[in-house]
C-alpha cells in the first residue's frame, strides 16, 4: 500500500489523488497557519536574497525565466534561489543560469521544509496559483516578506504577507509580474533560449501530446494528426515527432499508419537538451499547448500553436514568430488554472481546421505569400 501511494504521489503534476489531499487536507492547515501568522508588509530597502517557488510545469518555468531575468537586472548582486519539483527541474537548470536551483519533493515534506529553511530571504515569492502545499512551504520559509496569489475558490492565501489577486483575464507572465511589482517597477524581459542556429534545416517538429491532468482533452484525434502530417509531408525532408516515453506507443501507431521513412519519432529518445537543439534547428514547430510550445516560443523557431480548451490570452506563446490557431467552438476555451475542463470530450480540438494549419504553414515556409491573418 505504501509503495502504491508513493507511485501515485510521484506523478505530482495532474494527479487527482494529490489534488484531493491538497484540497481537503491543505486548506484547513493553511487556514490554521494563517490565524497564527503575524503579517509583515514592510518592504525591504536592501535586498540580498530572494526565494522563488514553482513546483510544477515546464511551460511555467519557461515563462518564469523572464521574471528571474528581471530580478537579476534589478538586483545584480542579489542571491536568487528557485525551488522546483521533479517535473520541471531540468528545464529550470537550462532556463535559469546563474541562480541556485533546488529540487524539493512532496514525498518528503520535512526534508523540503528543511531545505527551504537553509536560506534567509528578504522576499519569498510563490508563483503557483492553486496548490495549498506551496502555501505551507512558504509559511515555513525564513523570509521577511512572503508573497503569493489569492486565487478564486482556492483558499490558499492566508499565510502571505503580501497578496496578489490571480487574474484569468491576463497572460500568466503578467500574473507573475504582478507578484514582484512590490520590488520591481519596470519590466522588459520575455522568455528566451539563445541558440546559435543561423541556418534552419528543412524539417518540421510536430508535438501532439500534452502533460497534466486530462491532457488528452488538449490533443487532436489520431486520425486528425495522421491527416495533418500527410498534408504537410511534401514540404519537408523530414518530420520529427516529439513526446515523452509515455507517448511512444501512441506515436508508434501513427508511424505505422503513415508508413514513411521521412517521419521519425524521437519520443523518449532525446533528453531535454536534445529536444531543444532539435527545435532550434527546425524550420517550423507545430504543437499543442504544453511545455514544448513554450520552449519553441522562447527559442524563436516559427511556431504554430494549437489551442482548444486552453485560452491563448492566458497561456499562449509569447514569441512574435508564433501563430495561434484556436478552436471554432463557442465554448472554447474553458481552462484557467489547468485542470478545470468544461467537459470530458475534446470536441474543441477536433473542431480545429486541418486545412487552416496547412495554409498557415505554407505562409511560414514561403509557399503562400498572401498576408497572414490570425
XYZ file of N, CA and C in Angstrom, residues 172-318:
441
model
N -0.327 34.712 -18.164
C 0.300 34.294 -16.911
C 1.592 35.054 -16.633
N 2.294 35.473 -17.669
C 3.501 36.258 -17.418
C 3.171 37.560 -16.692
N 1.981 38.112 -16.973
C 1.578 39.345 -16.289
C 1.126 39.069 -14.858
N 0.538 37.896 -14.610
C 0.274 37.497 -13.221
C 1.582 37.383 -12.447
N 2.590 36.772 -13.073
C 3.899 36.646 -12.417
C 4.512 38.025 -12.154
N 4.400 38.909 -13.139
C 4.941 40.266 -12.957
C 4.260 40.976 -11.802
N 2.958 40.764 -11.658
C 2.231 41.418 -10.567
C 2.744 40.972 -9.199
N 3.208 39.739 -9.098
C 3.731 39.251 -7.819
C 5.000 39.978 -7.392
N 5.791 40.413 -8.355
C 7.072 41.041 -7.995
C 7.047 42.560 -8.150
N 5.874 43.131 -8.427
C 5.778 44.594 -8.542
C 6.072 45.302 -7.221
N 6.044 44.551 -6.125
C 6.358 45.156 -4.831
C 7.812 45.609 -4.767
N 8.685 44.965 -5.565
C 10.099 45.354 -5.520
C 10.723 45.542 -6.908
N 9.926 45.418 -7.977
C 10.385 45.726 -9.331
C 9.333 46.596 -10.009
N 9.748 47.701 -10.599
C 8.795 48.643 -11.191
C 8.701 48.556 -12.703
N 9.773 48.137 -13.363
C 9.823 48.166 -14.822
C 10.112 46.764 -15.349
N 9.417 46.374 -16.434
C 9.571 45.022 -16.982
C 9.927 45.102 -18.465
N 10.940 44.348 -18.855
C 11.353 44.377 -20.255
C 11.732 43.009 -20.826
N 11.787 41.987 -19.986
C 12.239 40.680 -20.446
C 11.071 39.759 -20.804
N 11.329 38.892 -21.804
C 10.423 37.813 -22.172
C 11.215 36.512 -22.159
N 10.535 35.375 -22.102
C 11.267 34.103 -22.113
C 12.138 33.978 -23.358
N 13.368 33.532 -23.166
C 14.291 33.424 -24.298
C 15.289 32.300 -24.060
N 15.461 31.458 -25.076
C 16.521 30.453 -25.080
C 17.427 30.790 -26.258
N 18.673 31.128 -25.966
C 19.594 31.542 -27.017
C 20.336 30.336 -27.579
N 20.159 30.116 -28.896
C 20.853 29.052 -29.610
C 21.470 29.633 -30.870
N 22.596 29.078 -31.268
C 23.281 29.567 -32.462
C 22.868 28.719 -33.665
N 21.708 29.034 -34.223
C 21.222 28.339 -35.415
C 20.858 29.380 -36.463
N 21.852 29.823 -37.248
C 21.584 30.816 -38.287
C 20.938 30.184 -39.510
N 21.185 28.877 -39.729
C 20.612 28.175 -40.883
C 19.686 27.079 -40.372
N 18.427 27.136 -40.807
C 17.459 26.120 -40.425
C 17.492 24.962 -41.421
N 17.362 23.746 -40.934
C 17.248 22.583 -41.807
C 15.796 22.444 -42.265
N 15.597 21.725 -43.352
C 14.245 21.602 -43.916
C 13.490 20.446 -43.258
N 13.201 20.622 -41.981
C 12.364 19.640 -41.287
C 11.423 20.353 -40.328
N 10.353 19.669 -40.013
C 9.367 20.184 -39.065
C 9.354 19.305 -37.826
N 8.989 19.901 -36.712
C 8.761 19.171 -35.463
C 7.274 19.248 -35.148
N 6.666 18.102 -34.897
C 5.250 18.044 -34.537
C 5.149 17.444 -33.136
N 4.569 18.211 -32.225
C 4.393 17.748 -30.843
C 2.891 17.620 -30.584
N 2.425 16.400 -30.436
C 0.988 16.116 -30.466
C 0.344 15.942 -29.104
N 1.142 15.664 -28.073
C 0.569 15.256 -26.798
C 1.038 16.161 -25.660
N 0.120 16.437 -24.743
C 0.374 17.345 -23.625
C 0.589 16.557 -22.341
N 0.934 17.277 -21.272
C 1.078 16.661 -19.966
C 0.034 17.211 -19.007
N -0.059 16.609 -17.826
C -1.001 17.085 -16.824
C -2.307 16.313 -16.818
N -3.193 16.724 -15.921
C -4.457 16.020 -15.745
C -5.346 16.204 -16.973
N -5.989 15.114 -17.408
C -6.878 15.124 -18.577
C -6.212 15.748 -19.798
N -4.930 15.461 -19.955
C -4.169 16.065 -21.050
C -4.721 15.686 -22.422
N -5.422 14.552 -22.503
C -5.976 14.129 -23.788
C -6.987 15.131 -24.335
N -7.537 15.967 -23.456
C -8.518 16.950 -23.908
C -7.861 18.133 -24.615
N -6.537 18.187 -24.592
C -5.795 19.242 -25.297
C -5.198 18.725 -26.604
N -5.592 17.521 -27.006
C -4.979 16.873 -28.159
C -6.003 16.583 -29.255
N -5.552 16.588 -30.487
C -6.408 16.194 -31.597
C -6.481 14.667 -31.656
N -7.362 14.163 -32.484
C -7.526 12.713 -32.614
C -6.369 12.118 -33.414
N -6.200 10.826 -33.293
C -5.167 10.128 -34.057
C -5.354 10.343 -35.556
N -6.586 10.230 -36.021
C -6.856 10.427 -37.451
C -6.573 11.870 -37.868
N -6.839 12.817 -36.968
C -6.544 14.220 -37.256
C -5.058 14.460 -37.438
N -4.246 13.855 -36.568
C -2.799 14.002 -36.686
C -2.282 13.341 -37.961
N -2.819 12.168 -38.261
C -2.389 11.478 -39.491
C -2.705 12.329 -40.715
N -3.897 12.898 -40.741
C -4.305 13.757 -41.846
C -3.387 14.975 -41.972
N -3.084 15.594 -40.830
C -2.220 16.771 -40.820
C -0.829 16.435 -41.345
N -0.225 15.363 -40.832
C 1.138 15.002 -41.218
C 1.211 14.655 -42.703
N 0.205 13.944 -43.213
C 0.175 13.608 -44.641
C 0.137 14.870 -45.505
N -0.577 15.878 -45.052
C -0.718 17.098 -45.851
C 0.529 17.970 -45.835
N 1.304 17.923 -44.745
C 2.499 18.771 -44.681
C 3.767 18.028 -45.096
N 3.695 16.715 -45.215
C 4.875 15.891 -45.531
C 5.586 16.317 -46.821
N 4.866 16.685 -47.902
C 5.561 17.057 -49.149
C 6.457 18.294 -49.030
N 6.267 19.091 -47.994
C 7.017 20.337 -47.869
C 8.372 20.167 -47.177
N 8.633 18.978 -46.599
C 9.819 18.808 -45.766
C 10.606 17.562 -46.147
N 11.904 17.608 -45.824
C 12.750 16.426 -45.994
C 12.458 15.385 -44.917
N 12.131 15.885 -43.711
C 11.806 15.007 -42.588
C 10.793 15.677 -41.678
N 10.071 14.859 -40.955
C 9.195 15.354 -39.892
C 9.511 14.561 -38.631
N 9.862 15.272 -37.570
C 10.165 14.630 -36.294
C 8.969 14.759 -35.359
N 8.619 13.637 -34.741
C 7.525 13.609 -33.771
C 8.139 13.526 -32.377
N 7.901 14.539 -31.562
C 8.462 14.575 -30.220
C 7.404 14.166 -29.198
N 7.874 13.762 -28.042
C 6.971 13.348 -26.974
C 7.744 12.660 -25.869
N 7.044 12.291 -24.818
C 7.663 11.588 -23.699
C 7.636 10.082 -23.951
N 8.255 9.326 -23.060
C 8.226 7.864 -23.178
C 6.798 7.329 -23.137
N 5.958 7.988 -22.340
C 4.567 7.525 -22.220
C 3.768 7.792 -23.490
N 4.267 8.673 -24.353
C 3.584 8.957 -25.619
C 4.010 8.008 -26.737
N 5.073 7.242 -26.516
C 5.700 6.493 -27.609
C 4.761 5.469 -28.241
N 3.920 4.818 -27.455
C 3.007 3.826 -28.030
C 2.003 4.478 -28.973
N 1.461 5.633 -28.579
C 0.513 6.349 -29.435
C 1.205 6.834 -30.708
N 2.416 7.306 -30.561
C 3.157 7.800 -31.718
C 3.537 6.653 -32.647
N 3.879 5.500 -32.089
C 4.215 4.339 -32.924
C 3.021 3.908 -33.776
N 1.824 4.018 -33.242
C 0.628 3.692 -34.028
C 0.479 4.636 -35.212
N 0.760 5.895 -34.983
C 0.683 6.882 -36.059
C 1.770 6.625 -37.097
N 2.976 6.292 -36.641
C 4.057 5.962 -37.564
C 3.709 4.775 -38.441
N 3.120 3.777 -37.823
C 2.738 2.577 -38.565
C 1.686 2.895 -39.618
N 0.727 3.739 -39.272
C -0.326 4.118 -40.219
C 0.233 4.933 -41.378
N 1.214 5.797 -41.101
C 1.787 6.659 -42.143
C 2.781 5.906 -43.017
N 3.575 5.039 -42.391
C 4.498 4.157 -43.127
C 5.388 4.937 -44.096
N 6.114 5.911 -43.561
C 7.001 6.718 -44.388
C 8.288 6.980 -43.610
N 9.436 6.706 -44.241
C 10.723 6.838 -43.571
C 11.100 8.289 -43.288
N 10.414 9.223 -43.935
C 10.693 10.637 -43.688
C 10.140 11.099 -42.338
N 9.275 10.278 -41.734
C 8.658 10.618 -40.457
C 9.366 9.832 -39.361
N 9.932 10.537 -38.400
C 10.790 9.912 -37.390
C 10.295 10.281 -36.000
N 10.141 9.270 -35.161
C 9.759 9.514 -33.766
C 11.008 9.600 -32.901
N 11.083 10.664 -32.092
C 12.155 10.781 -31.099
C 11.566 10.782 -29.687
N 10.328 10.322 -29.574
C 9.631 10.310 -28.281
C 10.372 9.431 -27.283
N 10.808 10.025 -26.186
C 11.522 9.290 -25.152
C 12.949 8.944 -25.507
N 13.429 9.392 -26.679
C 14.779 9.044 -27.133
C 15.772 10.181 -26.950
N 15.277 11.386 -26.776
C 16.145 12.545 -26.573
C 15.933 13.108 -25.178
N 17.015 13.589 -24.570
C 16.845 14.320 -23.323
C 16.361 15.731 -23.655
N 16.123 16.534 -22.641
C 15.541 17.854 -22.873
C 16.463 18.743 -23.701
N 17.762 18.653 -23.459
C 18.711 19.424 -24.256
C 18.632 19.015 -25.720
N 18.514 17.712 -25.968
C 18.401 17.216 -27.338
C 17.156 17.723 -28.036
N 16.027 17.763 -27.310
C 14.784 18.278 -27.879
C 14.916 19.770 -28.187
N 15.542 20.513 -27.290
C 15.734 21.953 -27.504
C 16.587 22.208 -28.745
N 17.659 21.434 -28.912
C 18.512 21.591 -30.098
C 17.753 21.232 -31.366
N 16.932 20.207 -31.297
C 16.133 19.806 -32.456
C 15.168 20.928 -32.842
N 14.483 21.485 -31.858
C 13.547 22.587 -32.113
C 14.289 23.804 -32.663
N 15.496 24.051 -32.145
C 16.279 25.188 -32.603
C 16.670 25.098 -34.062
N 16.866 23.885 -34.563
C 17.278 23.696 -35.953
C 16.102 23.523 -36.901
N 14.900 23.386 -36.370
C 13.724 23.115 -37.202
C 13.287 24.344 -37.982
N 12.633 24.086 -39.102
C 12.077 25.173 -39.894
C 10.771 25.668 -39.294
N 10.036 24.766 -38.653
C 8.775 25.131 -38.030
C 8.422 24.073 -36.985
N 7.693 24.485 -35.963
C 7.170 23.573 -34.944
C 5.651 23.707 -34.914
N 4.974 22.564 -34.886
C 3.527 22.534 -34.675
C 3.297 21.831 -33.348
N 2.623 22.503 -32.414
C 2.496 21.934 -31.072
C 1.166 22.302 -30.441
N 0.645 21.372 -29.638
C -0.471 21.697 -28.759
C 0.058 22.558 -27.622
N -0.854 23.097 -26.809
C -0.441 23.967 -25.715
C 0.154 23.133 -24.596
N 1.474 23.141 -24.514
C 2.196 22.389 -23.494
C 3.601 22.974 -23.387
N 4.467 22.354 -22.587
C 5.787 22.903 -22.361
C 6.615 23.072 -23.626
N 6.519 22.126 -24.545
C 7.277 22.200 -25.800
C 6.889 23.442 -26.590
N 5.613 23.798 -26.555
C 5.162 25.010 -27.237
C 5.882 26.238 -26.671
N 5.988 26.330 -25.350
C 6.653 27.471 -24.721
C 8.152 27.460 -25.000
N 8.742 26.267 -25.066
C 10.166 26.171 -25.398
C 10.411 26.663 -26.819
N 9.596 26.225 -27.775
C 9.733 26.673 -29.166
C 9.573 28.184 -29.261
N 8.627 28.718 -28.508
C 8.401 30.161 -28.489
C 9.616 30.894 -27.940
N 10.208 30.371 -26.865
C 11.370 31.013 -26.247
C 12.595 30.953 -27.160
N 12.713 29.892 -27.940
C 13.818 29.777 -28.897
C 13.616 30.750 -30.049
N 12.347 30.955 -30.429
C 12.034 31.832 -31.552
C 11.835 31.105 -32.859
N 11.829 29.772 -32.822
C 11.529 28.992 -34.021
C 10.090 29.266 -34.450
N 9.836 29.452 -35.756
C 8.451 29.638 -36.213
C 7.545 28.536 -35.652
N 6.423 28.957 -35.085
C 5.585 28.053 -34.298
C 4.124 28.203 -34.672
N 3.456 27.069 -34.841
C 2.000 27.044 -34.957
C 1.480 26.370 -33.694
N 0.771 27.135 -32.865
C 0.309 26.658 -31.562
C -1.182 26.365 -31.619
N -1.559 25.125 -31.292
C -2.946 24.672 -31.395
C -3.636 24.784 -30.036
N -4.728 25.539 -29.996
C -5.443 25.792 -28.739
C -6.903 25.362 -28.841
N -7.302 24.541 -27.880
C -8.696 24.145 -27.761
C -9.262 24.629 -26.439
N -9.109 23.830 -25.355
C -9.613 24.260 -24.049
C -8.745 25.329 -23.390
N -7.526 25.518 -23.886
C -6.602 26.469 -23.281
C -6.722 27.837 -23.949
N -6.850 28.864 -23.126
C -7.006 30.224 -23.632
C -5.650 30.794 -24.029
N -5.442 31.129 -25.307
C -4.145 31.679 -25.712
C -3.843 33.027 -25.080
N -4.879 33.763 -24.680
C -4.640 35.032 -23.991
C -4.083 34.815 -22.584
N -4.289 33.615 -22.046
C -3.764 33.279 -20.720
C -2.451 32.503 -20.809
N -2.389 31.578 -21.780
C -1.277 30.633 -21.802
C -0.614 30.519 -23.170
N -0.901 31.434 -24.084
C -0.361 31.328 -25.426
C 1.127 31.619 -25.506
N 1.755 31.305 -26.637
C 3.173 31.611 -26.836
C 3.396 33.115 -26.888
N 4.591 33.542 -26.496
C 4.887 34.969 -26.395
C 5.801 35.468 -27.515
